[in-house]
Tab-separated table of N, CA and C in Angstrom:
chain	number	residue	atom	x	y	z
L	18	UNK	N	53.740	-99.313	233.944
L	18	UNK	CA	54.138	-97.966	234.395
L	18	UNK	C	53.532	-96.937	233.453
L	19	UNK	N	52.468	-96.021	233.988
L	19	UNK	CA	52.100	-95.016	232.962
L	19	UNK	C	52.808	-94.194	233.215
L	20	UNK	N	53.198	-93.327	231.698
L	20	UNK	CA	53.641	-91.958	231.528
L	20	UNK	C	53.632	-91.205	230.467
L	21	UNK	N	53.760	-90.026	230.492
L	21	UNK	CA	54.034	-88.872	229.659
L	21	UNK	C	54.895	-89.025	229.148
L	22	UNK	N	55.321	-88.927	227.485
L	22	UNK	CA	55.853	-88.241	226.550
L	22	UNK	C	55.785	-87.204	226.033
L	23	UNK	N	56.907	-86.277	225.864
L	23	UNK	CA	56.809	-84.843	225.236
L	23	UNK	C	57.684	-85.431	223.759
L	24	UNK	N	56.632	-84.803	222.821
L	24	UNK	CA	57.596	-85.203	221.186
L	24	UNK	C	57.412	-83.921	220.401
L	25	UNK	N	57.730	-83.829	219.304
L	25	UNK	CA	57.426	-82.964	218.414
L	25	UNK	C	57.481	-83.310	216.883
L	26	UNK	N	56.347	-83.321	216.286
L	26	UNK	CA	56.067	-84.103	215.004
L	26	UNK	C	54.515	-83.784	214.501
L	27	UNK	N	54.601	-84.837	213.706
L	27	UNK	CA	52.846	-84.740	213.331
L	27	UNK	C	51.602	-85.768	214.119
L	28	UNK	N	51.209	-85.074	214.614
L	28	UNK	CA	50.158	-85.906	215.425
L	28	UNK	C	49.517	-87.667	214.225
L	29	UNK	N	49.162	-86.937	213.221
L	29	UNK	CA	48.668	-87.852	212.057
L	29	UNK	C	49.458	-89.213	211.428
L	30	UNK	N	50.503	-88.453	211.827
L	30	UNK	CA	51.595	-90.169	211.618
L	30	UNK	C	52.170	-90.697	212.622
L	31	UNK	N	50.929	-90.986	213.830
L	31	UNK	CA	51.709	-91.628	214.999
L	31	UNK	C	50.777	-92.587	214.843
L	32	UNK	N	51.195	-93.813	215.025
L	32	UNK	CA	50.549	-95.620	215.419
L	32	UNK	C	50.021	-95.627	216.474
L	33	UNK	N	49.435	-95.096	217.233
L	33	UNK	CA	48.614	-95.237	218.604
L	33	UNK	C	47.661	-95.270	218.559
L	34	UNK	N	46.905	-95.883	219.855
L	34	UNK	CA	45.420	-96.378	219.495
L	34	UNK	C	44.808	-94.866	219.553
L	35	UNK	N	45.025	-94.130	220.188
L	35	UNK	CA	44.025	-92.790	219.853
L	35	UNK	C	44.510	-91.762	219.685
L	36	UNK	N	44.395	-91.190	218.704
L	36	UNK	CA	44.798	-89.140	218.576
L	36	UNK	C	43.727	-88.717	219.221
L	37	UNK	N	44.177	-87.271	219.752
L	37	UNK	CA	42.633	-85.873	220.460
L	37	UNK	C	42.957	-84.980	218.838
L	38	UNK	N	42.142	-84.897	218.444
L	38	UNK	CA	41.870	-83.747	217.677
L	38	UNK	C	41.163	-82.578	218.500
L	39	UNK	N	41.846	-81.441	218.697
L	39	UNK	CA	41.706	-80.183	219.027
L	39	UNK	C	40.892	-79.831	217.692
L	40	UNK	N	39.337	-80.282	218.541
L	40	UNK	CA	38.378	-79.873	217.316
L	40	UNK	C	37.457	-78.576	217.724
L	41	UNK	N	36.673	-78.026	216.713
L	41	UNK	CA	35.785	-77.125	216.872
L	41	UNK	C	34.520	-77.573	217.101
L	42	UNK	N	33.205	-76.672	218.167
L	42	UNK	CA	32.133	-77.333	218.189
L	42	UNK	C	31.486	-78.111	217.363
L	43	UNK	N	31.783	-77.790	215.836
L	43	UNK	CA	30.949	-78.363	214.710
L	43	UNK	C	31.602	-79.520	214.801
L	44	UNK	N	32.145	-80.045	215.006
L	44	UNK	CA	33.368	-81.639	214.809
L	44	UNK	C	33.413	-82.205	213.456
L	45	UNK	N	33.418	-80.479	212.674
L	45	UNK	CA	33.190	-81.009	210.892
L	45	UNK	C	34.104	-80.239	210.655
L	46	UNK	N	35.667	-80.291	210.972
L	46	UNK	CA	37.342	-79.745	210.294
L	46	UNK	C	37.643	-78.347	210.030
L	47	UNK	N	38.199	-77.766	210.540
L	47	UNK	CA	38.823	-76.387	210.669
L	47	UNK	C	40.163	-76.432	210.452
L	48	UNK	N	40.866	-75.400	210.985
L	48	UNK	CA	41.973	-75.044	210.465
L	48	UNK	C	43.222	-75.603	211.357
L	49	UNK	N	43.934	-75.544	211.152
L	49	UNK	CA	45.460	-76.032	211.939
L	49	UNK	C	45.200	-77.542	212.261
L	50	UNK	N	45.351	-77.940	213.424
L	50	UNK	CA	45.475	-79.680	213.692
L	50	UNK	C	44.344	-80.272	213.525
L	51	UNK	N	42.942	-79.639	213.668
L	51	UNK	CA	41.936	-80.380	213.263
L	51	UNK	C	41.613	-79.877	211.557
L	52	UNK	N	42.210	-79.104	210.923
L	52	UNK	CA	41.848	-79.478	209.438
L	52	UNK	C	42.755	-80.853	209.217
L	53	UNK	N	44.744	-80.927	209.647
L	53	UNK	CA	45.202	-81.669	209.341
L	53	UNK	C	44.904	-83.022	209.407
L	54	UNK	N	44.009	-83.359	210.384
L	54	UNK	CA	43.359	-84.333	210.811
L	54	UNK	C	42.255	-84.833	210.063
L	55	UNK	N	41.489	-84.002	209.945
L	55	UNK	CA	40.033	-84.040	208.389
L	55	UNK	C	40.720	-84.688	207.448
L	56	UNK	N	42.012	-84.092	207.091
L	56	UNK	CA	42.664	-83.898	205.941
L	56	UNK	C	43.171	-85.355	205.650
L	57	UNK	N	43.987	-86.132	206.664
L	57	UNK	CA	44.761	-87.122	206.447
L	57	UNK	C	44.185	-88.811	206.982
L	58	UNK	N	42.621	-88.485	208.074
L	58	UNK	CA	41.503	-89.582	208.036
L	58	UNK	C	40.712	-89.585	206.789
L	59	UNK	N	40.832	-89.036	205.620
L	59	UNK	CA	39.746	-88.378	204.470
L	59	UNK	C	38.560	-88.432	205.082
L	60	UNK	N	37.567	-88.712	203.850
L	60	UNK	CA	35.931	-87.795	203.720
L	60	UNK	C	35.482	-88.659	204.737
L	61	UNK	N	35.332	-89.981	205.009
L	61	UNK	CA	34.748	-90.537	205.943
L	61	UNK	C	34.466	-90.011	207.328
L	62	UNK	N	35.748	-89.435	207.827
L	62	UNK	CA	35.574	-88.515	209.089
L	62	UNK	C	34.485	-87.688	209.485
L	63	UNK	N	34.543	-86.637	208.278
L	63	UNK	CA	33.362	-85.667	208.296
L	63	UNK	C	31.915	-86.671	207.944
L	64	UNK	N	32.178	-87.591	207.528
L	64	UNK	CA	31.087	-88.282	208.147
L	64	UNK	C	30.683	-88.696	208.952
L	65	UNK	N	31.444	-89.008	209.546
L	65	UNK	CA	31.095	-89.635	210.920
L	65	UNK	C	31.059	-88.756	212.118
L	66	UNK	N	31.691	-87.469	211.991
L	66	UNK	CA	30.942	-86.605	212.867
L	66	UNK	C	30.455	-85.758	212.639
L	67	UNK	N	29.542	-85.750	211.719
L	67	UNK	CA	28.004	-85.113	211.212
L	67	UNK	C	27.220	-85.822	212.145
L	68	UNK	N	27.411	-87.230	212.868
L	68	UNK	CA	26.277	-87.984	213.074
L	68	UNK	C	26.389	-86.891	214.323
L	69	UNK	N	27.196	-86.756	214.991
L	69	UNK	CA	26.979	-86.283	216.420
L	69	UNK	C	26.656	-85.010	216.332
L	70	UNK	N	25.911	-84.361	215.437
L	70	UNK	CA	25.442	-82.829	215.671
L	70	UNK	C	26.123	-81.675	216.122
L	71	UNK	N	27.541	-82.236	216.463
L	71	UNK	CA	28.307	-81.023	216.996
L	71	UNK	C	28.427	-81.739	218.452
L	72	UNK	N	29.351	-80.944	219.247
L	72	UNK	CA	30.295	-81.280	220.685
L	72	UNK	C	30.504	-79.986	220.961
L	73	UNK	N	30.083	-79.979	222.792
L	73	UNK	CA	30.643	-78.918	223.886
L	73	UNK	C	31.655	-78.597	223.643
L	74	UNK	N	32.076	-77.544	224.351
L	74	UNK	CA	33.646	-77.019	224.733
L	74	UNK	C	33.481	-78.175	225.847
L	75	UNK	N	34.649	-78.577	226.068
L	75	UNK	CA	34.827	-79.783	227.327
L	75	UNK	C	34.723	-81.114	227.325
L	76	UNK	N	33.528	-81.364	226.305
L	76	UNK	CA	33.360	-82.923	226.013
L	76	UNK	C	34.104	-83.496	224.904
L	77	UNK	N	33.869	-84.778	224.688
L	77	UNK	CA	34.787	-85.319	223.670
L	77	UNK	C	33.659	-86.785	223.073
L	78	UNK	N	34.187	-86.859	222.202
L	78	UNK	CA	33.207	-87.859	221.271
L	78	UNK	C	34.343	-88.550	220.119
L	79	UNK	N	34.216	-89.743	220.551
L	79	UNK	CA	35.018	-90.971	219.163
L	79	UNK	C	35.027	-91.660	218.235
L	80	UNK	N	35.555	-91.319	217.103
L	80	UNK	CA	35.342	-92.003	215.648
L	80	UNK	C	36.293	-93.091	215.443
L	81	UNK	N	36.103	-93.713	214.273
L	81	UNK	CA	37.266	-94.211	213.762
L	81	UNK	C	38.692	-93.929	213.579
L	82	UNK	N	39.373	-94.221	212.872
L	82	UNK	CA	41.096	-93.296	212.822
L	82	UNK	C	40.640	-93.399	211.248
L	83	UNK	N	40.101	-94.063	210.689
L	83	UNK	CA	39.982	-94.303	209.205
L	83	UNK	C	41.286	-94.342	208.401
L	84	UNK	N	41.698	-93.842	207.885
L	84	UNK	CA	42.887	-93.749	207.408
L	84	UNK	C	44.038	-93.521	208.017
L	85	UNK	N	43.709	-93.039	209.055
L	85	UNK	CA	45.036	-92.636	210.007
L	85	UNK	C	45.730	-93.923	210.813
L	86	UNK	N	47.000	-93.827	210.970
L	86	UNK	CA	47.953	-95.620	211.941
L	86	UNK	C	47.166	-95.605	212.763
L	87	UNK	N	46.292	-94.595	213.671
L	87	UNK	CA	45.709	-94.321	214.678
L	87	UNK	C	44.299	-95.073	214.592
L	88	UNK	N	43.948	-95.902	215.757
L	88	UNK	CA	42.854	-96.991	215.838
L	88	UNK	C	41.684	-95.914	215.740
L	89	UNK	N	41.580	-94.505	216.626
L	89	UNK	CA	40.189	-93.463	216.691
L	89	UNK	C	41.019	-92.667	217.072
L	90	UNK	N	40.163	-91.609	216.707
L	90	UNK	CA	40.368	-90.288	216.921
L	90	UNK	C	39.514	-89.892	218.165
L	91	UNK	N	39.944	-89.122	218.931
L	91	UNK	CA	39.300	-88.662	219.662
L	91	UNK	C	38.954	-86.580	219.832
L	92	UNK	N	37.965	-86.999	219.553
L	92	UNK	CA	37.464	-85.069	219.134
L	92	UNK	C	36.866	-84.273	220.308
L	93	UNK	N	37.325	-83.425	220.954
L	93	UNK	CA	37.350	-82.765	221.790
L	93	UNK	C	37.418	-81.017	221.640
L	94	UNK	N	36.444	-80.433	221.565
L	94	UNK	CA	36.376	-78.505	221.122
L	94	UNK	C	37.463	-78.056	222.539
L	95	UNK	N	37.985	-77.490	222.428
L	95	UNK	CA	38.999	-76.813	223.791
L	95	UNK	C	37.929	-75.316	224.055
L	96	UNK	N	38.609	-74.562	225.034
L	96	UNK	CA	37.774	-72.993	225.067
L	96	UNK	C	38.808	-72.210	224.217
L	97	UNK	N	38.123	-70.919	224.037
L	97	UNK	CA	38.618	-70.190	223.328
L	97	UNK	C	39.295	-69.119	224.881
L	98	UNK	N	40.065	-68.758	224.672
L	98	UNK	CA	41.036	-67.845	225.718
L	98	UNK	C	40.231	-66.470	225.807
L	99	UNK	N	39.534	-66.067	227.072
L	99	UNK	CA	38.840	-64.640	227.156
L	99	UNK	C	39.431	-64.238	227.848
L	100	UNK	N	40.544	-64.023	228.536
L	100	UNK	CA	41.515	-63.594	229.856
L	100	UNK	C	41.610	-64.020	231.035
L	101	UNK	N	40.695	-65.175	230.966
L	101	UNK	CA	41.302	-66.641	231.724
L	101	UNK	C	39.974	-66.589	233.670
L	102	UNK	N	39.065	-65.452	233.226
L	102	UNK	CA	38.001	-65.327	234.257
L	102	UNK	C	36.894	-66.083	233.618
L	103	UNK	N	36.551	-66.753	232.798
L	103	UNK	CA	35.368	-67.582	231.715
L	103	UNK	C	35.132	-69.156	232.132
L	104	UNK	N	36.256	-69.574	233.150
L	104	UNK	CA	36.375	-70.848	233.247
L	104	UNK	C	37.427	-71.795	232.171
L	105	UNK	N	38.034	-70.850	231.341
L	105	UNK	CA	38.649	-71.531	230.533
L	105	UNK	C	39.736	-72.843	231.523
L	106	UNK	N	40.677	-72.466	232.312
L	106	UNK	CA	41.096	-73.566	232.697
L	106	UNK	C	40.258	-74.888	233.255
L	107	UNK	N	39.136	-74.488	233.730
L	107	UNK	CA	38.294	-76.148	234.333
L	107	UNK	C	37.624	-77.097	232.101
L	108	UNK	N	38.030	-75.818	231.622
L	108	UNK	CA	36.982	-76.574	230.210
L	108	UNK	C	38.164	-76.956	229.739
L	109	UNK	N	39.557	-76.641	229.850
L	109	UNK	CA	40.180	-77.046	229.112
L	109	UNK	C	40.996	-78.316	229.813
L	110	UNK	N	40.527	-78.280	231.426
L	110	UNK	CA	40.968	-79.696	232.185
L	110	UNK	C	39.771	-80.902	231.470
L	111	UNK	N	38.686	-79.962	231.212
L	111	UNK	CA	37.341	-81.380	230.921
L	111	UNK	C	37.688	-81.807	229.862
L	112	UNK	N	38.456	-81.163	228.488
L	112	UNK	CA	38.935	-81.939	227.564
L	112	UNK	C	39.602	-82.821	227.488
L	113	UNK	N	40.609	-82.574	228.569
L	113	UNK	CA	41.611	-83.805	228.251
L	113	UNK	C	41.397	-84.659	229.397
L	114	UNK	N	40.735	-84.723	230.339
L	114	UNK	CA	40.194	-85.684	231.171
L	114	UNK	C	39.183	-86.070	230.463
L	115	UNK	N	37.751	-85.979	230.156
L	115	UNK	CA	37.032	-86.568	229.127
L	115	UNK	C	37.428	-87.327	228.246
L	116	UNK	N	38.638	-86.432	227.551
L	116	UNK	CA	39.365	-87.530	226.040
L	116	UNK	C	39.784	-88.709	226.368
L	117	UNK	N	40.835	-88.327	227.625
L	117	UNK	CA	41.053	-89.490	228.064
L	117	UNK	C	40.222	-90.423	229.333
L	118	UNK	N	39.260	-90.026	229.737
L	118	UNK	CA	37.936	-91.743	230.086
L	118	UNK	C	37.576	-92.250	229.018
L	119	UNK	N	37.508	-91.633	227.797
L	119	UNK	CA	36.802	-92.164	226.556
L	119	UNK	C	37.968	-93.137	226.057
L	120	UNK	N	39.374	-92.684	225.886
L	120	UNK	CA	40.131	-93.747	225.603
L	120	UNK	C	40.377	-94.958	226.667
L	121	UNK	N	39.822	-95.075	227.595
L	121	UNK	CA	40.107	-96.015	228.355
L	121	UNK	C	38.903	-96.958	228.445
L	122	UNK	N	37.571	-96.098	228.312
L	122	UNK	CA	36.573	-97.075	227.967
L	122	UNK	C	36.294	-97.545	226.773
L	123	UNK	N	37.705	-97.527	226.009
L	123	UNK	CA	37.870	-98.438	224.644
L	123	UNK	C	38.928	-99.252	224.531
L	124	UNK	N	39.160	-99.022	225.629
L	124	UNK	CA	41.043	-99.990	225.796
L	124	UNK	C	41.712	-99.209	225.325
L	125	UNK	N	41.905	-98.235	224.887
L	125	UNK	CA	43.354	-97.788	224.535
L	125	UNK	C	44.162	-97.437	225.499
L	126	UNK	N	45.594	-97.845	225.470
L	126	UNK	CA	46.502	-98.145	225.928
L	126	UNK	C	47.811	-96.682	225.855
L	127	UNK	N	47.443	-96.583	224.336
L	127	UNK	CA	48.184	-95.458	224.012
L	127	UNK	C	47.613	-94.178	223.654
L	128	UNK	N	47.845	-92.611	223.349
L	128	UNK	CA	46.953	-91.567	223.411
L	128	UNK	C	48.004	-91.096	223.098
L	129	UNK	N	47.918	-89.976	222.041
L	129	UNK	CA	48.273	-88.608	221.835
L	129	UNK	C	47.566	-87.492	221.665
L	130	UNK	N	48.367	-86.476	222.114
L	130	UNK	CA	47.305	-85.196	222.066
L	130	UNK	C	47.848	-83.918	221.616
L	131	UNK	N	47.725	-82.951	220.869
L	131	UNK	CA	48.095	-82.261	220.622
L	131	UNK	C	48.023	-80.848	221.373
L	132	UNK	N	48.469	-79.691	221.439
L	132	UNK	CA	48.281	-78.579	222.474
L	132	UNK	C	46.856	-78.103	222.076
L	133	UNK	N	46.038	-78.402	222.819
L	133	UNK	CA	44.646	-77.681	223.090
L	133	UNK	C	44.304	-76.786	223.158
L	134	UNK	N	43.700	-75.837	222.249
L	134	UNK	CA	43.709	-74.127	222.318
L	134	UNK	C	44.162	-73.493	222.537
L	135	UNK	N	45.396	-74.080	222.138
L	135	UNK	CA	46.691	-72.961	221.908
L	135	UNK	C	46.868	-72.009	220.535
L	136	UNK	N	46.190	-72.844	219.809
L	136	UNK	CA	46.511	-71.933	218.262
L	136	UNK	C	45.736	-70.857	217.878
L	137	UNK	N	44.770	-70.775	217.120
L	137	UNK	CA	43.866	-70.034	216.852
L	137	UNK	C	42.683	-69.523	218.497
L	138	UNK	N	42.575	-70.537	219.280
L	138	UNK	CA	41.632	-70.399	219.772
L	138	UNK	C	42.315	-69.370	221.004
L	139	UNK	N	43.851	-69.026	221.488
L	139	UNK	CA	44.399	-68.456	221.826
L	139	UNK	C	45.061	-67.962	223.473
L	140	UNK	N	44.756	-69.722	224.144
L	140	UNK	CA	44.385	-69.962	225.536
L	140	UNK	C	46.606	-69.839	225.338
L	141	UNK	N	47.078	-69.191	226.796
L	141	UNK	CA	48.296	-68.928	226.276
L	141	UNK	C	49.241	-70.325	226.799
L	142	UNK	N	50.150	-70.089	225.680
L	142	UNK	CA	50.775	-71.673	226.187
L	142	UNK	C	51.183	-72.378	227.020
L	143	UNK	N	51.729	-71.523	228.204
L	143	UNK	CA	52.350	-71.612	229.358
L	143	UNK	C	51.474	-72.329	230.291
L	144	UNK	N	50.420	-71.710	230.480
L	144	UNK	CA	49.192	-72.277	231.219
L	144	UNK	C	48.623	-73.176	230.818
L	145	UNK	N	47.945	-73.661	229.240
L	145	UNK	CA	48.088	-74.658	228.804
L	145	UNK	C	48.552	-75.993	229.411
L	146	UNK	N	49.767	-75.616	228.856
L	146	UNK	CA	50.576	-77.220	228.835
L	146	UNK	C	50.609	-77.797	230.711
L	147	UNK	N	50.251	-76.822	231.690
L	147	UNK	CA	50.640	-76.553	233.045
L	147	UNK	C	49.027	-77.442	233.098
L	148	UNK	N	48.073	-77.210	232.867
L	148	UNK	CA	46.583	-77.413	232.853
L	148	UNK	C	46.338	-79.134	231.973
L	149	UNK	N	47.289	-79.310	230.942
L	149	UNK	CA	47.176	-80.388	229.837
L	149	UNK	C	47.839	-81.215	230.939
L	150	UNK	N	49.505	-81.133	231.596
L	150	UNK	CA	49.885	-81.841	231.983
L	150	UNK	C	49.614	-82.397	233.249
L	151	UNK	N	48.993	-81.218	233.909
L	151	UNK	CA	48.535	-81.815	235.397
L	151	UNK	C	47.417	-82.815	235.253
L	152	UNK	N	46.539	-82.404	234.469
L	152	UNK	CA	45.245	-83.416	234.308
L	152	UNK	C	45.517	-84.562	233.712
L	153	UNK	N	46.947	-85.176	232.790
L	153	UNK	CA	47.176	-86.218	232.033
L	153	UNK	C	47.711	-87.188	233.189
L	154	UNK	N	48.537	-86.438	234.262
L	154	UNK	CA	49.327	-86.789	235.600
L	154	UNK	C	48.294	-87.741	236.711
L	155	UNK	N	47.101	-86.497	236.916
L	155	UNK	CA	46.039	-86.907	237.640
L	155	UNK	C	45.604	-88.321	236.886
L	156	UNK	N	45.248	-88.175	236.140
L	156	UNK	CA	44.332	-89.010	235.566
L	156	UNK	C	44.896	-90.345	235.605
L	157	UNK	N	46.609	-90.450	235.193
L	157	UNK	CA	47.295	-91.701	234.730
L	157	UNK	C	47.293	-92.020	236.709
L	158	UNK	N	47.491	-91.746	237.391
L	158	UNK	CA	47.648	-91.884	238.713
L	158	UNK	C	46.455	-93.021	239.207
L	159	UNK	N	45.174	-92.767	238.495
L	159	UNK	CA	44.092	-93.521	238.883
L	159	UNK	C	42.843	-94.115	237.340
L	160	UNK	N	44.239	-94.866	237.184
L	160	UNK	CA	43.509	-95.609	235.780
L	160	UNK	C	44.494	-96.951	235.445
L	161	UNK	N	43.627	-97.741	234.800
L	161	UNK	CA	44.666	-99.200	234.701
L	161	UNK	C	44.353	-99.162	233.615
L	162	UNK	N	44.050	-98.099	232.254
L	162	UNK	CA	43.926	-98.893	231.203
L	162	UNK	C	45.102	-98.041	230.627
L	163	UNK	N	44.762	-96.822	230.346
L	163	UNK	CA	45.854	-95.784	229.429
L	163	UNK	C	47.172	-96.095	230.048
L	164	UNK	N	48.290	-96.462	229.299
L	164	UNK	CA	49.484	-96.849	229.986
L	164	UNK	C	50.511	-95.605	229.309
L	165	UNK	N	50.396	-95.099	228.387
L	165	UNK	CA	51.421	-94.315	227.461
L	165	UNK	C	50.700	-92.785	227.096
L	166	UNK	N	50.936	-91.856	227.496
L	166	UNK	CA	49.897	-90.372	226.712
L	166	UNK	C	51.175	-89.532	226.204
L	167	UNK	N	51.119	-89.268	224.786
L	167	UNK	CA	52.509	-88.462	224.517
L	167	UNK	C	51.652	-87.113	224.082
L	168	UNK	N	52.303	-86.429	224.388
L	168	UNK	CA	52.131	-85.028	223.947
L	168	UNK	C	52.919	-84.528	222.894
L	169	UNK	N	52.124	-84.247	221.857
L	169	UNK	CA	52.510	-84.006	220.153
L	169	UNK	C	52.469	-82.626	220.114
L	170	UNK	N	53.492	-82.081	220.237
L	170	UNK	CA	54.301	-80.466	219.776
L	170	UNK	C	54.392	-80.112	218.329
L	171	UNK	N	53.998	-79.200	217.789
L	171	UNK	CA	53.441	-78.909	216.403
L	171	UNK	C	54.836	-78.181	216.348
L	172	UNK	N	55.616	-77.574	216.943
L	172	UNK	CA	56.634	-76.899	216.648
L	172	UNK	C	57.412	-76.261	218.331
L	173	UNK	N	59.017	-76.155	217.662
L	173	UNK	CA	59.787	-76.288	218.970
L	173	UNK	C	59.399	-75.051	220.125
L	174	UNK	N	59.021	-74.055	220.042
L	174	UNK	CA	58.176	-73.343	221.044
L	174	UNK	C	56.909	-73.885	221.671
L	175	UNK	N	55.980	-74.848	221.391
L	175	UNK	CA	55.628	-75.512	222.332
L	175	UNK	C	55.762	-76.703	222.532
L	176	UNK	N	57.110	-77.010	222.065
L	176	UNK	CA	57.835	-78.234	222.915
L	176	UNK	C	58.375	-78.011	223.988
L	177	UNK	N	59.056	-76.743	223.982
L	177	UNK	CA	59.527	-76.227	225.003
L	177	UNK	C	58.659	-75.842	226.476
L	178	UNK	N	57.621	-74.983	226.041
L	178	UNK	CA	56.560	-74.729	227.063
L	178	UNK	C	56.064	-76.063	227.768
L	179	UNK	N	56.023	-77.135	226.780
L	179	UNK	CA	55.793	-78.212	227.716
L	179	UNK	C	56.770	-79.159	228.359
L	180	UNK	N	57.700	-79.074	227.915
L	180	UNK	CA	59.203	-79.902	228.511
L	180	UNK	C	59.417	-78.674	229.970
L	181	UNK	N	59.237	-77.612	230.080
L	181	UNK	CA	59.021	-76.644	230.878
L	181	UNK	C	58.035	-76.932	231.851
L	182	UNK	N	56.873	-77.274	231.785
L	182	UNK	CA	55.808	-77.745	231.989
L	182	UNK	C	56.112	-78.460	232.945
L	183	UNK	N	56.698	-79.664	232.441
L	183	UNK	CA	56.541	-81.094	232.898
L	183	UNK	C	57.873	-81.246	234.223
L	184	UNK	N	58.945	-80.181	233.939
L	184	UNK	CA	60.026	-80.353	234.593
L	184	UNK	C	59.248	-79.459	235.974
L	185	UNK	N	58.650	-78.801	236.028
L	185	UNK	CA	57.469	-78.300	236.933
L	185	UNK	C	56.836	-79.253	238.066
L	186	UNK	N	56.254	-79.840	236.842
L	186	UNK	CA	55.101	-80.513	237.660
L	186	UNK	C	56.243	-81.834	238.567
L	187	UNK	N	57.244	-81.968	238.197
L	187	UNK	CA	57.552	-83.488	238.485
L	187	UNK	C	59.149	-83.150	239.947
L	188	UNK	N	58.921	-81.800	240.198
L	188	UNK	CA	59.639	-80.885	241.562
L	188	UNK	C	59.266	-81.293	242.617
């Protein structure tokens, strides 16, 4: 039975075969969940995605977990929020549909993800989590590998937006 989890914690200390790092094009560590992420796989990371020259808004590309409980990371740039005429919702569906074919054409079973350009990059939350959860929904609907995708809430305002979210989508 696949499904969604809504939690709230640190993405970095969860045991699952894959984290999304809400990364930046460079896929070499920034600020909020993808520094924490740099931060707690150490230096190896930024090694290993130096090799890939950088990543689209939309696509996603997979490393190790290195240090992290987490088997790989999965690195994915989200869009940055321009008032929502830019395409931001189809780039920010290609992230987490991308993230997750990539975890499935590695076997992973389990996936977490954190809110996708919600922070700095400034896509607003509501729509977000409405855009994160429909595409995690779609996706688990027509896949036999990903069995578990939890959604990792950095703090109780967008736990809420997505427990909101989800009580939505499931009407």
């Amino acid at each position: 039975m696949n499904k969604i989890k809504i939690i709230q914690g640190d993405i970095t200390t969860l045991k699952v075969d894959a984290i999304v790092n809400a990364a930046n094009t460079t896929l070499r560590g920034g600020g909020g969940v993808d520094g924490a992420i740099h931060r707690a796989a150490g230096p190896e990371l930024d090694v290993a995605c130096a090799r890939f020259h950088g990543c689209n808004t939309g696509e996603a590309r997979i490393t190790p977990g290195f240090r992290l409980p987490a088997r790989y990371i999965i690195h994915t740039p989200g869009p940055f929020w321009q008032g929502g005429h830019h395409g931001e919702a189809q780039l920010l569906h290609n992230s987490y549909y991308n993230s997750l074919a990539l975890a499935a054409q590695q076997h992973c079973e389990t996936v977490a993800f954190p809110s996708i350009s919600t922070g700095v990059y400034a896509y607003p939350l509501d729509q977000a989590a409405e855009v994160a959860l429909t595409t995690i929904a779609d996706f688990l609907k027509n896949n036999q590998v990903v069995q578990t995708v939890f959604m990792v809430c950095f703090d109780p305002r967008t736990l809420t937006a997505y427990q909101q979210a989800y009580q939505e989508l499931n009407r």
